[in-house]
Coordinates of N, CA and C in Angstrom, one line a residue:
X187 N 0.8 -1.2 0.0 CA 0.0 0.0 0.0 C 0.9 1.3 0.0
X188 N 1.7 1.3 0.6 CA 2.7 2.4 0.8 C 3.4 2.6 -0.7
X189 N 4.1 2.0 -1.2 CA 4.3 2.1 -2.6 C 3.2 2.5 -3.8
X190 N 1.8 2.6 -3.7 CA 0.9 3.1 -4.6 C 0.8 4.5 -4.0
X191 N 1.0 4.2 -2.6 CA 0.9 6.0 -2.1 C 2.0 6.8 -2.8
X192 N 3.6 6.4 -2.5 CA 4.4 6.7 -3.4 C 4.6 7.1 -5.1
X193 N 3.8 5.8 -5.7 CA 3.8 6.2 -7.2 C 2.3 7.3 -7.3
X194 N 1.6 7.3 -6.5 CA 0.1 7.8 -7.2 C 0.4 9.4 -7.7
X195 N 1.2 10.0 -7.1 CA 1.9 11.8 -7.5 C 2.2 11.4 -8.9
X196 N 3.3 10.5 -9.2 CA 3.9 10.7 -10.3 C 2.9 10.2 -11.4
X197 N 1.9 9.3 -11.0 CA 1.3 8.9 -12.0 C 0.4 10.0 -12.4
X198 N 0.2 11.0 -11.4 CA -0.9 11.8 -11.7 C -0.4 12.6 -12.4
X199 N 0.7 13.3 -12.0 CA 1.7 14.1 -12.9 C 1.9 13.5 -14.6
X200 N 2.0 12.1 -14.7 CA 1.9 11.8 -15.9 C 0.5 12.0 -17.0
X201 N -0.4 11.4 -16.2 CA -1.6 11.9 -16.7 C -1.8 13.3 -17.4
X202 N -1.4 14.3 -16.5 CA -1.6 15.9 -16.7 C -0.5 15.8 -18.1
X203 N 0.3 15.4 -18.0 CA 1.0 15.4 -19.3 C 0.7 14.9 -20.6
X204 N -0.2 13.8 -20.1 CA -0.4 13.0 -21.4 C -1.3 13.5 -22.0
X205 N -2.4 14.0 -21.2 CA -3.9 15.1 -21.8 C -3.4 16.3 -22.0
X206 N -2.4 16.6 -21.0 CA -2.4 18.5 -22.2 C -1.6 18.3 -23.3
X207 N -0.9 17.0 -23.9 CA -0.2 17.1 -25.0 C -1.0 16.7 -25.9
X208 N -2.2 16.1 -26.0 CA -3.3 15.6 -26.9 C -4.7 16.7 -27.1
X209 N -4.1 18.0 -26.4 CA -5.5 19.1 -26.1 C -5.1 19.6 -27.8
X210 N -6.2 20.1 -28.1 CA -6.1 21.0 -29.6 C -5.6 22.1 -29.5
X211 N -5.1 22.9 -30.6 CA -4.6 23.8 -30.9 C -5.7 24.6 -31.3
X212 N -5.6 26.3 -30.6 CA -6.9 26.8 -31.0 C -6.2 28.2 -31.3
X213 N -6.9 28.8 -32.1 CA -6.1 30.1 -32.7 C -7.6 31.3 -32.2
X214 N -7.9 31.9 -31.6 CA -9.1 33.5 -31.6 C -8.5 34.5 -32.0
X215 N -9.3 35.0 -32.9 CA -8.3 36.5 -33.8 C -9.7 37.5 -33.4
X216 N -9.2 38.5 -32.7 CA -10.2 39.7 -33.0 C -10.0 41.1 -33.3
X217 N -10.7 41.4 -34.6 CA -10.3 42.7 -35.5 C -11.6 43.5 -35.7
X218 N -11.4 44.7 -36.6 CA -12.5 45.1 -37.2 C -12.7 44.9 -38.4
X219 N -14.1 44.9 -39.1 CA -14.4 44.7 -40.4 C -14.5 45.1 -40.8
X220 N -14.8 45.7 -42.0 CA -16.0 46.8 -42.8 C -16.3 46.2 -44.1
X221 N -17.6 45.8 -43.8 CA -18.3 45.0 -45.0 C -19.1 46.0 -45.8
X222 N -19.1 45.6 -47.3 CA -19.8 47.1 -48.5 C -20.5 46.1 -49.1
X223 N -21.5 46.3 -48.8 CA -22.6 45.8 -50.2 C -22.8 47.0 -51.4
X224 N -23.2 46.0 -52.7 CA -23.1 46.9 -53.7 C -24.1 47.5 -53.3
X225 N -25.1 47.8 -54.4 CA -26.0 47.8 -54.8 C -27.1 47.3 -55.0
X226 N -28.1 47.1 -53.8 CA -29.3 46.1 -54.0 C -30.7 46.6 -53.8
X227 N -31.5 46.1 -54.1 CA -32.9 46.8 -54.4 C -33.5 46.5 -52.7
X228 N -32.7 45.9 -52.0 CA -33.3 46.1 -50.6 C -32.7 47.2 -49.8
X229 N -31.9 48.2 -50.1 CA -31.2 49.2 -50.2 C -31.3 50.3 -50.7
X230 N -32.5 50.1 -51.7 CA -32.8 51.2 -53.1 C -31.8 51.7 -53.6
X231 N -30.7 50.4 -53.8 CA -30.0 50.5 -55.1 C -28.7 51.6 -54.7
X232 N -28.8 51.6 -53.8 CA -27.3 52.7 -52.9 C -26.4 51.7 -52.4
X233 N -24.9 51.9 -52.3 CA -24.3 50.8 -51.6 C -24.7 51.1 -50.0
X234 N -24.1 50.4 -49.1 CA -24.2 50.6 -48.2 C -22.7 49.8 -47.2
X235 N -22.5 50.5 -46.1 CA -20.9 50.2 -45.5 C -21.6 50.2 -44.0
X236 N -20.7 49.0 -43.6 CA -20.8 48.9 -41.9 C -19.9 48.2 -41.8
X237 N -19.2 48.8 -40.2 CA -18.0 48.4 -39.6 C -18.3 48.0 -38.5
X238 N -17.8 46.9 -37.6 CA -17.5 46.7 -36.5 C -16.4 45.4 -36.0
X239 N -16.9 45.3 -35.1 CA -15.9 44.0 -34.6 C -16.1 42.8 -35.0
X240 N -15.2 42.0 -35.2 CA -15.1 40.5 -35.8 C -14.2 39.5 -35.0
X241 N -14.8 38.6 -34.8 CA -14.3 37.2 -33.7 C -13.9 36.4 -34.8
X242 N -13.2 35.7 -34.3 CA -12.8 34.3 -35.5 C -12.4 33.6 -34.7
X243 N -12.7 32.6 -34.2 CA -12.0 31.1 -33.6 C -11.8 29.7 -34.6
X244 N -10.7 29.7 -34.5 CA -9.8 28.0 -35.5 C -9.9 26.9 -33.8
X245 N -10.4 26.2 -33.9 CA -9.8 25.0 -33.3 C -9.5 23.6 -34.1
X246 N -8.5 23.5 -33.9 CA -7.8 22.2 -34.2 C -8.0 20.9 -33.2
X247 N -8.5 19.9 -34.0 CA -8.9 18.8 -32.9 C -8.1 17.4 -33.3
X248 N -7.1 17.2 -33.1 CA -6.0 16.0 -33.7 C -6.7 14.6 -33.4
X249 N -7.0 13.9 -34.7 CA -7.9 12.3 -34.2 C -6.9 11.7 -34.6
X250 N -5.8 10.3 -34.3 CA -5.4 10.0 -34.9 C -4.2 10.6 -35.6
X251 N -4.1 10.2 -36.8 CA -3.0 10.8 -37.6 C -4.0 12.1 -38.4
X252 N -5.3 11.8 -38.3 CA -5.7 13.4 -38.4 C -5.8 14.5 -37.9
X253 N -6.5 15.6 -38.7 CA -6.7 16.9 -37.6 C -8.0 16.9 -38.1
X254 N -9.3 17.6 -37.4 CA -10.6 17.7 -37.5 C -10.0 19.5 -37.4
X255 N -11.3 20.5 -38.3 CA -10.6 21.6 -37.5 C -12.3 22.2 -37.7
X256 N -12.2 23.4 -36.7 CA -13.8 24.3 -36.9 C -13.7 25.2 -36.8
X257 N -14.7 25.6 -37.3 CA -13.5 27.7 -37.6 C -15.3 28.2 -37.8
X258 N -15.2 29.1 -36.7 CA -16.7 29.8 -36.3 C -16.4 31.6 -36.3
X259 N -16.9 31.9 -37.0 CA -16.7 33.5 -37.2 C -18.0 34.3 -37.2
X260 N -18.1 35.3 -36.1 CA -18.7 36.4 -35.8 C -18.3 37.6 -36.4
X261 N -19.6 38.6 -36.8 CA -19.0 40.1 -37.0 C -20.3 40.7 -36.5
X262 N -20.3 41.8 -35.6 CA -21.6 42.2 -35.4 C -21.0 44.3 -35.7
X263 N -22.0 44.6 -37.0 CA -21.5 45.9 -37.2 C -22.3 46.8 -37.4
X264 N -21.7 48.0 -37.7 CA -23.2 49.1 -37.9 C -22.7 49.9 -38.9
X265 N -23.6 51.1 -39.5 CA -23.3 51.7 -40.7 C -24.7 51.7 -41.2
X266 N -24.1 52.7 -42.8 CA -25.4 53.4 -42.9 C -25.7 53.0 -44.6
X267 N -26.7 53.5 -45.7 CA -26.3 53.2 -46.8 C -26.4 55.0 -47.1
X268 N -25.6 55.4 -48.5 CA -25.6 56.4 -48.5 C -27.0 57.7 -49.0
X269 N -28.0 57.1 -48.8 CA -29.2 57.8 -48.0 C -29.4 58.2 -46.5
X270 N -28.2 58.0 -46.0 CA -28.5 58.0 -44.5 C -28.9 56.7 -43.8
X271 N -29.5 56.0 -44.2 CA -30.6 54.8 -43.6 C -29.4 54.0 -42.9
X272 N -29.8 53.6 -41.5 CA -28.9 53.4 -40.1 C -28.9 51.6 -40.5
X273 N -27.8 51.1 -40.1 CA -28.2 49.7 -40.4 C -27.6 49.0 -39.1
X274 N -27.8 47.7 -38.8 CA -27.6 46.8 -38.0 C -27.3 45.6 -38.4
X275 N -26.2 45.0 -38.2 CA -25.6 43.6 -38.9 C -25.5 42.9 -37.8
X276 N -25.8 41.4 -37.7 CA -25.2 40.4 -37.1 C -25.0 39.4 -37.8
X277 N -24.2 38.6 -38.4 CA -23.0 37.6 -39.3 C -22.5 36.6 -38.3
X278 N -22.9 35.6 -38.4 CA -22.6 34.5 -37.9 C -22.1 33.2 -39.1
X279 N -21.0 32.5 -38.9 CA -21.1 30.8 -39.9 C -20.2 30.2 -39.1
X280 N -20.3 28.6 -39.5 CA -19.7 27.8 -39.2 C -19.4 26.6 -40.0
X281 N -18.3 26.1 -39.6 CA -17.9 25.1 -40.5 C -17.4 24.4 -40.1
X282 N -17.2 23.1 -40.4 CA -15.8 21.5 -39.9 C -14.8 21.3 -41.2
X283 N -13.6 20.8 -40.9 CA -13.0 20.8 -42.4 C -12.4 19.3 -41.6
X284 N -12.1 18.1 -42.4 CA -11.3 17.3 -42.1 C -9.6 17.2 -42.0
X285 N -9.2 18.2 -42.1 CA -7.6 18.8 -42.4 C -7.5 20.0 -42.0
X286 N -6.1 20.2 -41.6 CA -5.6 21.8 -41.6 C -5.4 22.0 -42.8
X287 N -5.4 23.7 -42.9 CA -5.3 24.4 -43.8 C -5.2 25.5 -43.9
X288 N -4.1 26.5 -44.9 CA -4.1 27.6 -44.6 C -5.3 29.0 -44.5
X289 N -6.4 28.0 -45.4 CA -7.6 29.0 -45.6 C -9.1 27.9 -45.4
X290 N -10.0 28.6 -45.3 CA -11.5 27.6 -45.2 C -12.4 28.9 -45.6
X291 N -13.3 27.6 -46.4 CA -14.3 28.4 -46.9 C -15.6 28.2 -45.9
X292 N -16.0 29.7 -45.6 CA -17.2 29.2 -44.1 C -18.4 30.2 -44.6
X293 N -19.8 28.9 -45.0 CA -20.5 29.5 -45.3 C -21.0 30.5 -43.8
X294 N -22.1 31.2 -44.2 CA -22.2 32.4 -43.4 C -24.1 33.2 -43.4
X295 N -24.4 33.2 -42.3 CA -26.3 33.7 -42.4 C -25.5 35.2 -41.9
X296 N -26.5 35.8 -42.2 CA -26.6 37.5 -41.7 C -27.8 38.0 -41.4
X297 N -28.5 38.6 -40.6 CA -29.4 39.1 -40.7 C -28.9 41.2 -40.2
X298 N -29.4 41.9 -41.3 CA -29.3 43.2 -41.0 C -30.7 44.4 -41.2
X299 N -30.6 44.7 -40.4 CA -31.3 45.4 -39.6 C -31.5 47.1 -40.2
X300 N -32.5 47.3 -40.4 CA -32.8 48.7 -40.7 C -33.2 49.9 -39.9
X301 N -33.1 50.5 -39.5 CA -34.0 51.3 -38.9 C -35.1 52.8 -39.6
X302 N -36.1 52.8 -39.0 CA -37.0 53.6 -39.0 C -37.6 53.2 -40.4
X303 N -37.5 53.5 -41.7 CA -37.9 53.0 -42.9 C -37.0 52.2 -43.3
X304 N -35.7 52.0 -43.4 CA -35.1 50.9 -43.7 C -35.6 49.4 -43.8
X305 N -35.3 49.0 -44.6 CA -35.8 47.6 -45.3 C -34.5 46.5 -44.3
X306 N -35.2 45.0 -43.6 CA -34.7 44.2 -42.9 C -34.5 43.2 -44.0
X307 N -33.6 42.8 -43.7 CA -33.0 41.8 -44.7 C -31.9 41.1 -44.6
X308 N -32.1 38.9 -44.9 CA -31.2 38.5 -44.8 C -30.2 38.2 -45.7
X309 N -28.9 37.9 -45.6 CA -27.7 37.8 -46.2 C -27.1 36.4 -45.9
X310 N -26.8 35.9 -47.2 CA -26.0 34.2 -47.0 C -25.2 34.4 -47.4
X311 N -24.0 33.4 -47.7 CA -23.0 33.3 -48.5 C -21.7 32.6 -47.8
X312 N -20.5 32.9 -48.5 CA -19.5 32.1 -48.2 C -18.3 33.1 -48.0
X313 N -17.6 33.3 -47.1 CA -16.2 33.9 -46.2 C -14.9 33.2 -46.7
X314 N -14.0 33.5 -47.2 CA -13.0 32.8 -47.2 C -12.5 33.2 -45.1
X315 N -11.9 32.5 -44.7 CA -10.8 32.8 -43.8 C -9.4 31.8 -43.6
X316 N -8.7 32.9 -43.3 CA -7.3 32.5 -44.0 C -6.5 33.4 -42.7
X317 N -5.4 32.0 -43.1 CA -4.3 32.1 -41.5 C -2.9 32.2 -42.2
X318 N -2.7 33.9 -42.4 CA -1.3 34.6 -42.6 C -0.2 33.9 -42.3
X319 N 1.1 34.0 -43.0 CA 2.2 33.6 -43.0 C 2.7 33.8 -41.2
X320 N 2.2 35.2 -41.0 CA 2.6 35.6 -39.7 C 1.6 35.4 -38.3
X321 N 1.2 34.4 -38.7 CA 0.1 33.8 -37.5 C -0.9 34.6 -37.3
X322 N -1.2 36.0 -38.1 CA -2.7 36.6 -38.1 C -3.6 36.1 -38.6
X323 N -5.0 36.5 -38.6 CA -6.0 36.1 -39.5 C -6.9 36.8 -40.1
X324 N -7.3 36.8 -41.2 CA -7.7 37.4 -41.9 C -9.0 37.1 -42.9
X325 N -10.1 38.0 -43.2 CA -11.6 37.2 -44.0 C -11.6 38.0 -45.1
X326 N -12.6 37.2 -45.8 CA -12.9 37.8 -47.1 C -14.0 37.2 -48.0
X327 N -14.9 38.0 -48.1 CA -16.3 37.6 -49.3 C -15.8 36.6 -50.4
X328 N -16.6 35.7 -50.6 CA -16.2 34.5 -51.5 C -17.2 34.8 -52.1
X329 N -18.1 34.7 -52.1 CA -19.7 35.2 -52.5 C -20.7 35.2 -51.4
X330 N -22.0 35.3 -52.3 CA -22.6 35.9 -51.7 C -24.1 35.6 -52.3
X331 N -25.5 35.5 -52.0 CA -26.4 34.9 -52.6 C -27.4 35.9 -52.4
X332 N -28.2 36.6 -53.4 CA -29.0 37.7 -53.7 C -30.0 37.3 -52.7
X333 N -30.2 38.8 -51.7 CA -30.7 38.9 -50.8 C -32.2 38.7 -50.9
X334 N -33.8 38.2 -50.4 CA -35.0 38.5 -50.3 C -35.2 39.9 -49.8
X335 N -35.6 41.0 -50.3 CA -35.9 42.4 -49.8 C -37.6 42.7 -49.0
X336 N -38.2 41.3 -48.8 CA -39.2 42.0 -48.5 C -38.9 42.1 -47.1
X337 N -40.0 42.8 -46.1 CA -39.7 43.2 -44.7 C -40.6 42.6 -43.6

């Protein structure tokens, strides 16, 4: 009995080793955006610009001789189109990829927000996000699927 009392520290100590070397690798980048839509008839045909903050989380999940990875990006922004008309964005997507990689394509819902006469309207599409030579990260419109304008 005295001998298990003896080893039980080290083994525990081993454990803590063996799970934090098997934990994923997880990357959170947070920046600002500024997303421009062209021209759309839920708009009356004006562009319109909003800026705000943008989350990105990468987790890496090692199975095996694989990697599982998921990459979940937020941007919640504001701005106006150039009639004045005040807008409201929230942008959410998510994605799994079976591999690392320098870039993932993450589709993406939006819903933005009008105020006072402004027209509500949702937004889909696809994000590139992509992980800089220098361990930043960075997004970008891949497309994008013509909005429903009614309210």
């Amino acid at each position: 009995m005295k001998s298990t009392k003896r080893y039980l520290p080290v083994l525990a100590i081993g454990l803590v080793f063996f799970f934090t070397s098997t934990l994923a690798a997880e990357i959170t980048a947070n920046f600002d955006s500024t997303l421009n839509l062209p021209t759309l008839p839920c708009v009356n045909n004006l562009p319109l610009v909003v800026t705000g903050p943008t989350t990105v989380n990468i987790h890496d999940n090692p199975v095996g001789d694989d990697t599982h990875v998921t990459v979940h990006l937020q941007i919640k922004a504001e701005g106006q189109d150039e009639a004045g008309n005040h807008y409201q964005v929230n942008l959410e997507g998510n994605a799994q990829f079976d591999a690392a990689a320098s870039s993932y394509d993450v589709p993406f819902h939006s819903q933005w927000v009008g105020q006072g006469s402004a027209v509500n309207f949702p937004l889909s599409g696809v994000i590139t996000v992509s992980i800089n030579d220098d361990g930043t990260v960075s997004t970008m419109a891949k497309s994008v699927d013509l909005p429903d304008c009614t309210n």
